[in-house]
Coordinates of C-alpha atoms in Angstrom, one line a residue:
X1 CA 211.1 -37.8 62.1
X2 CA 210.9 -41.1 63.9
X3 CA 207.4 -40.2 65.1
X4 CA 206.2 -39.3 61.6
X5 CA 207.6 -42.6 60.1
X6 CA 205.8 -44.6 62.8
X7 CA 202.4 -43.0 61.9
X8 CA 202.8 -43.9 58.2
X9 CA 203.6 -47.5 58.9
X10 CA 200.6 -47.8 61.2
X11 CA 198.2 -46.5 58.5
X12 CA 199.5 -48.9 55.8
X13 CA 199.0 -51.9 58.1
X14 CA 195.4 -50.9 58.7
X15 CA 194.5 -50.3 55.1
X16 CA 195.9 -53.5 53.8
X17 CA 192.7 -55.4 54.8
X18 CA 190.4 -52.9 53.0
X19 CA 190.3 -54.7 49.5
X20 CA 189.6 -58.0 51.1
X21 CA 186.7 -56.5 53.2
X22 CA 185.2 -54.9 50.1
X23 CA 185.4 -58.1 48.1
X24 CA 183.7 -60.1 50.9
X25 CA 180.9 -57.5 51.1
X26 CA 180.3 -57.6 47.3
X27 CA 180.2 -61.4 47.3
X28 CA 177.6 -61.4 50.0
X29 CA 175.5 -58.8 48.2
X30 CA 175.6 -60.7 44.9
X31 CA 174.6 -64.0 46.5
X32 CA 177.8 -66.0 45.9
X33 CA 178.2 -69.7 46.6
X34 CA 177.9 -70.7 50.3
X35 CA 176.7 -68.6 53.2
X36 CA 173.2 -67.7 54.4
X37 CA 172.2 -65.6 51.4
X38 CA 171.8 -68.5 48.9
X39 CA 169.8 -70.4 51.5
X40 CA 167.4 -67.4 51.9
X41 CA 167.1 -67.1 48.1
X42 CA 166.2 -70.8 47.8
X43 CA 163.5 -70.3 50.4
X44 CA 162.0 -67.4 48.3
X45 CA 161.6 -69.6 45.2
X46 CA 159.8 -72.2 47.3
X47 CA 157.3 -69.6 48.5
X48 CA 156.3 -68.5 44.9
X49 CA 154.0 -65.6 43.8
X50 CA 151.1 -64.7 46.1
X51 CA 147.6 -65.9 45.2
X52 CA 145.5 -63.4 43.3
X53 CA 142.1 -62.5 44.8
X54 CA 139.4 -63.2 42.2
X55 CA 135.6 -63.7 42.0
X56 CA 134.0 -66.7 40.5
X57 CA 130.5 -68.0 39.7
X58 CA 129.3 -71.5 39.9
X59 CA 127.5 -72.6 36.6
X60 CA 124.0 -74.0 37.0
X61 CA 121.5 -75.0 34.3
X62 CA 118.7 -72.7 33.6
X63 CA 116.0 -72.4 30.9
X64 CA 117.6 -71.1 27.7
X65 CA 115.2 -69.6 25.1
X66 CA 115.7 -70.5 21.5
X67 CA 114.8 -67.3 19.6
X68 CA 114.9 -65.6 16.3
X69 CA 114.9 -61.8 15.8
X70 CA 112.9 -60.2 12.9
X71 CA 112.0 -56.7 11.8
X72 CA 108.3 -56.3 12.2
X73 CA 105.9 -53.6 10.9
X74 CA 103.3 -52.1 13.3
X75 CA 99.8 -51.7 11.7
X76 CA 96.5 -50.7 13.0
X77 CA 93.4 -52.9 12.9
X78 CA 91.3 -49.7 12.5
X79 CA 93.2 -47.7 9.9
X80 CA 91.3 -45.7 7.4
X81 CA 92.4 -44.0 4.2
X82 CA 90.3 -40.8 3.6
X83 CA 89.4 -40.0 0.0
X84 CA 86.7 -37.7 -1.2
X85 CA 83.6 -38.9 -2.9
X86 CA 83.3 -35.9 -5.1
X87 CA 85.6 -33.7 -7.2
X88 CA 86.4 -30.0 -6.5
X89 CA 88.7 -27.5 -5.0
X90 CA 89.7 -27.6 -1.3
X91 CA 88.4 -24.5 0.3
X92 CA 89.2 -25.2 4.0
X93 CA 91.1 -27.7 6.1
X94 CA 89.8 -28.1 9.6
X95 CA 92.4 -30.4 11.3
X96 CA 96.2 -30.9 11.3
X97 CA 98.4 -34.0 11.4
X98 CA 98.4 -35.6 14.8
X99 CA 95.0 -34.4 15.9
X100 CA 92.9 -36.8 17.8
X101 CA 89.4 -36.7 16.3
X102 CA 86.0 -38.4 16.9
X103 CA 83.8 -40.0 14.3
X104 CA 82.0 -37.3 12.3
X105 CA 84.6 -34.6 12.9
X106 CA 84.9 -32.3 9.8
X107 CA 88.3 -32.8 8.1
X108 CA 88.2 -30.9 4.8
X109 CA 85.7 -28.7 3.0
X110 CA 85.5 -28.9 -0.8
X111 CA 84.0 -25.9 -2.5
X112 CA 80.3 -26.9 -3.0
X113 CA 79.1 -23.8 -5.0
X114 CA 78.9 -25.5 -8.4
X115 CA 76.9 -28.4 -6.9
X116 CA 74.7 -26.1 -4.9
X117 CA 73.9 -24.1 -8.1
X118 CA 73.0 -27.4 -9.8
X119 CA 70.6 -28.3 -7.0
X120 CA 69.0 -24.9 -7.0
X121 CA 68.4 -25.2 -10.8
X122 CA 66.8 -28.6 -10.3
X123 CA 64.6 -27.3 -7.5
X124 CA 63.5 -24.5 -9.7
X125 CA 62.4 -26.9 -12.4
X126 CA 60.7 -29.0 -9.9
X127 CA 58.7 -26.0 -8.6
X128 CA 57.6 -25.1 -12.1
X129 CA 56.6 -28.6 -12.9
X130 CA 54.7 -28.8 -9.6
X131 CA 52.8 -25.7 -10.5
X132 CA 51.9 -27.1 -13.9
X133 CA 50.6 -30.3 -12.3
X134 CA 48.5 -28.3 -9.9
X135 CA 46.9 -26.2 -12.7
X136 CA 46.1 -29.2 -14.9
X137 CA 44.5 -31.0 -11.9
X138 CA 42.4 -28.0 -11.2
X139 CA 41.3 -27.7 -14.8
X140 CA 40.3 -31.4 -15.0
X141 CA 38.5 -31.3 -11.7
X142 CA 36.4 -28.2 -12.9
X143 CA 35.3 -30.1 -16.0
X144 CA 35.4 -26.9 -18.0
X145 CA 37.1 -28.4 -21.1
X146 CA 36.0 -30.6 -24.0
X147 CA 36.7 -34.4 -24.1
X148 CA 39.6 -34.0 -26.4
X149 CA 41.0 -31.2 -24.3
X150 CA 40.5 -33.4 -21.2
X151 CA 42.4 -36.3 -22.7
X152 CA 45.2 -34.0 -23.7
X153 CA 45.3 -32.4 -20.2
X154 CA 45.3 -35.8 -18.6
X155 CA 48.2 -36.9 -20.7
X156 CA 50.1 -33.7 -19.8
X157 CA 49.3 -34.2 -16.1
X158 CA 50.7 -37.7 -16.2
X159 CA 53.8 -36.5 -18.0
X160 CA 54.3 -33.6 -15.6
X161 CA 53.9 -35.9 -12.5
X162 CA 56.5 -38.3 -13.9
X163 CA 58.8 -35.4 -14.6
X164 CA 58.2 -34.1 -11.1
X165 CA 59.0 -37.4 -9.5
X166 CA 62.3 -37.5 -11.5
X167 CA 63.1 -34.0 -10.4
X168 CA 62.4 -34.9 -6.8
X169 CA 64.9 -37.8 -7.1
X170 CA 67.5 -35.5 -8.6
X171 CA 67.0 -32.9 -5.8
X172 CA 67.5 -35.6 -3.2
X173 CA 70.5 -37.0 -4.9
X174 CA 72.0 -33.5 -5.3
X175 CA 71.4 -32.7 -1.6
X176 CA 73.1 -35.9 -0.6
X177 CA 76.0 -35.3 -2.9
X178 CA 76.2 -31.7 -1.5
X179 CA 76.9 -33.2 1.9
X180 CA 79.9 -35.1 0.5
X181 CA 81.7 -31.8 -0.1
X182 CA 82.4 -31.7 3.6
X183 CA 84.7 -34.6 4.3
X184 CA 84.3 -36.0 7.9
X185 CA 86.1 -38.6 9.9
X186 CA 84.4 -42.1 9.6
X187 CA 85.9 -43.2 12.9
X188 CA 87.8 -42.0 15.9
X189 CA 91.6 -41.9 15.9
X190 CA 94.7 -39.9 15.1
X191 CA 95.0 -37.9 11.9
X192 CA 98.0 -38.8 9.8
X193 CA 99.8 -36.7 7.2
X194 CA 97.6 -34.3 5.1
X195 CA 99.3 -34.0 1.7
X196 CA 96.6 -31.6 0.2
X197 CA 96.6 -27.9 0.7
X198 CA 93.9 -25.2 0.5
X199 CA 93.3 -24.5 -3.2
X200 CA 94.3 -27.9 -4.4
X201 CA 91.9 -29.7 -6.7
X202 CA 91.0 -33.2 -5.6
X203 CA 89.3 -36.1 -7.2
X204 CA 87.8 -39.3 -5.9
X205 CA 91.2 -41.0 -6.1
X206 CA 93.0 -38.3 -4.1
X207 CA 94.2 -39.4 -0.6
X208 CA 93.4 -36.6 1.8
X209 CA 94.8 -38.2 5.0
X210 CA 94.6 -41.4 7.1
X211 CA 93.0 -42.0 10.5
X212 CA 94.6 -44.6 12.8
X213 CA 93.1 -46.0 16.0
X214 CA 96.1 -46.9 18.2
X215 CA 94.0 -49.1 20.5
X216 CA 94.2 -52.0 18.1
X217 CA 97.7 -52.6 16.8
X218 CA 99.3 -55.7 15.2
X219 CA 103.0 -56.5 14.5
X220 CA 103.4 -58.0 11.0
X221 CA 106.3 -60.4 10.9
X222 CA 107.7 -61.9 7.7
X223 CA 109.3 -65.2 8.5
X224 CA 111.6 -67.2 6.2
X225 CA 110.4 -70.5 4.8
X226 CA 112.7 -72.6 6.9
X227 CA 111.1 -71.2 10.0
X228 CA 107.5 -71.5 8.7
X229 CA 106.9 -75.1 10.0
X230 CA 107.7 -73.9 13.6
X231 CA 105.5 -70.8 13.5
X232 CA 102.2 -71.4 15.3
X233 CA 99.6 -69.4 17.2
X234 CA 100.5 -68.7 20.8
X235 CA 104.3 -68.4 20.5
X236 CA 105.7 -65.5 22.5
X237 CA 106.8 -62.4 20.6
X238 CA 109.0 -59.9 22.5
X239 CA 109.2 -56.3 21.3
X240 CA 112.7 -54.9 21.8
X241 CA 114.0 -51.3 22.2
X242 CA 117.1 -49.9 20.5
X243 CA 119.3 -51.4 23.3
X244 CA 117.8 -54.9 22.8
X245 CA 115.8 -54.7 26.1
X246 CA 112.3 -56.4 26.1
X247 CA 109.7 -53.7 26.4
X248 CA 106.6 -55.8 25.7
X249 CA 105.6 -59.4 25.3
X250 CA 102.7 -60.6 23.2
X251 CA 101.7 -63.8 21.3
X252 CA 101.3 -64.8 17.7
X253 CA 97.6 -64.6 16.8
X254 CA 97.7 -65.5 13.1
X255 CA 100.0 -67.4 10.7
X256 CA 99.3 -67.1 7.0
X257 CA 98.3 -70.4 5.3
X258 CA 100.3 -69.5 2.1
X259 CA 103.6 -68.1 1.1
X260 CA 104.1 -64.5 -0.2
X261 CA 105.2 -65.1 -3.8
X262 CA 107.0 -61.8 -3.9
X263 CA 109.2 -62.3 -0.8
X264 CA 109.0 -66.1 -0.3
X265 CA 108.2 -65.5 3.3
X266 CA 105.3 -66.5 5.6
X267 CA 103.3 -63.7 7.3
X268 CA 102.7 -64.0 11.1
X269 CA 100.8 -61.4 13.1
X270 CA 101.0 -60.6 16.8
X271 CA 98.2 -58.7 18.4
X272 CA 99.8 -56.0 20.6
X273 CA 97.7 -56.2 23.7
X274 CA 100.8 -54.9 25.5
X275 CA 102.0 -51.8 23.6
X276 CA 104.9 -49.6 24.5
X277 CA 104.1 -45.9 24.4
X278 CA 106.8 -45.2 21.9
X279 CA 105.3 -47.6 19.2
X280 CA 103.4 -46.0 16.4
X281 CA 101.5 -47.1 13.4
X282 CA 103.7 -48.1 10.3
X283 CA 106.8 -48.2 12.6
X284 CA 109.5 -50.8 12.1
X285 CA 110.3 -52.6 15.4
X286 CA 112.6 -55.4 16.5
X287 CA 110.5 -58.5 17.3
X288 CA 112.0 -61.6 18.9
X289 CA 110.1 -64.9 18.5
X290 CA 110.6 -67.4 21.3
X291 CA 110.4 -70.9 19.7
X292 CA 111.0 -73.0 22.8
X293 CA 113.0 -73.1 26.1
X294 CA 115.6 -75.8 26.9
X295 CA 117.9 -76.3 29.9
X296 CA 121.4 -74.9 29.3
X297 CA 124.4 -73.0 30.7
X298 CA 125.3 -69.4 30.4
X299 CA 128.6 -67.6 31.2
X300 CA 129.2 -63.9 31.9
X301 CA 130.7 -62.1 28.9
X302 CA 133.4 -60.6 31.2
X303 CA 134.7 -64.1 31.9
X304 CA 135.5 -64.8 28.3
X305 CA 138.5 -63.8 26.3
X306 CA 139.2 -64.4 22.6
X307 CA 142.5 -65.4 21.2
X308 CA 143.0 -66.1 17.5
X309 CA 139.3 -66.7 17.0
X310 CA 139.0 -69.2 19.9
X311 CA 137.2 -68.3 23.1
X312 CA 138.7 -69.1 26.5
X313 CA 137.8 -68.8 30.1
X314 CA 139.5 -69.5 33.5
X315 CA 138.0 -72.1 35.8
X316 CA 139.0 -72.3 39.5
X317 CA 140.2 -75.9 40.2
X318 CA 141.7 -77.5 43.3
X319 CA 145.5 -77.3 43.6
X320 CA 148.1 -78.7 45.9
X321 CA 148.1 -75.6 48.2
X322 CA 144.8 -74.1 47.2
X323 CA 142.7 -73.3 44.1
X324 CA 144.5 -72.5 40.8
X325 CA 143.2 -70.9 37.6
X326 CA 143.0 -73.3 34.6
X327 CA 142.5 -71.9 31.1
X328 CA 139.8 -73.8 29.3
X329 CA 138.6 -73.4 25.7
X330 CA 134.8 -72.8 25.5
X331 CA 132.3 -72.7 22.7
X332 CA 129.7 -69.9 23.0
X333 CA 126.5 -69.1 21.2
X334 CA 124.0 -66.3 21.3
X335 CA 124.1 -63.4 23.8
X336 CA 121.4 -63.3 26.4
X337 CA 121.7 -60.0 28.2
X338 CA 125.2 -59.9 29.8
X339 CA 125.8 -63.6 29.2
X340 CA 126.9 -66.0 26.5
X341 CA 125.0 -69.2 25.9
X342 CA 127.5 -72.1 26.5
X343 CA 127.6 -74.6 23.7
X344 CA 130.5 -76.7 24.9
X345 CA 133.6 -76.8 27.1
X346 CA 131.9 -76.3 30.5
X347 CA 129.6 -78.3 32.7
X348 CA 127.3 -77.6 35.7
X349 CA 129.3 -77.0 38.9
X350 CA 132.4 -75.4 37.2
X351 CA 133.6 -72.3 39.0
X352 CA 134.3 -69.7 36.3
X353 CA 136.5 -66.8 37.3
X354 CA 134.8 -63.4 36.4
X355 CA 137.3 -60.8 37.7
X356 CA 141.0 -60.1 36.9
X357 CA 140.9 -62.5 33.9
X358 CA 143.4 -60.4 31.9
X359 CA 146.0 -60.8 34.6
X360 CA 145.8 -64.5 35.1
X361 CA 147.9 -67.3 33.6
X362 CA 147.2 -71.0 33.3
X363 CA 148.1 -72.6 36.7
X364 CA 148.3 -69.4 38.6
X365 CA 147.2 -69.7 42.3
X366 CA 144.0 -67.8 43.1
X367 CA 142.2 -66.8 46.2
X368 CA 138.4 -66.8 45.8
X369 CA 136.7 -63.8 47.3

């Protein structure tokens, strides 16, 4: 019993210090007043957040083009509308839309039977009249008739000769008109749409098709009146594709001296000496007119953020312990490729941050990479 009591007293004396040890450990972990922990914490605040690695570009002036974009219509300098010169029923169509033809290539055949029968009738009358003339001349030359009969025959001969001349003219006219029943291409080019079909009746006002020579194309640009004083021959005209990429550059070759009364615009034409393969006659294309070039600044689109309608960017500026990011409002204009045109807020030499912009704050330390 004495041994057991001794062991109990010994354990109680050892455990009496446990609450105090636990309290001291908790205080050290929570960073209480005094001791080495608060000093270490103060040292952490002085160190601050690490500098973020960013990329920046230095702004430099470069030529900025002042431009305007229009919708232009492509037309051919050698575009022909094909209409027949006679009336009749279409008996055959020799070509199809899109065919490349030469001058003189048959396009459409109009049934010539009625005209051919008319020519044959006139030729028959002419042959009969020619026979009459020959008989009268033979009779007069033989002198086997009286004076009265001679005078009568002479008059008939003159009348028959005049009639024969008229019939000759009618035959020639009929033969020429007979050739019109086969419609041929007046020039080389590409055949357009053919709205008529075999069996249709056509007149001289019927449009059979069109033929366009793609070697001579022009862009027709309708410019508003406020731009008319600036329009002049020689200004560059850029043809753009669907993505806004320049695919051809030409020049204005004509500016109309008067205003279109229907649209109140001024027509300008640009000869397409450089023509993209995809451009076709009567196509609408995007045309950008370059009015002039002036020195200016551009800023990458990725460097700009928009907050409540205002544009901002971050500029790397010198700080106490290295460069820091400073948020700066900026005024931007048109888009040129992947850049904005700077209209205010920046100057040449500014280092604009172009990466990690969304994670930056005003005054944050940065490390230029």
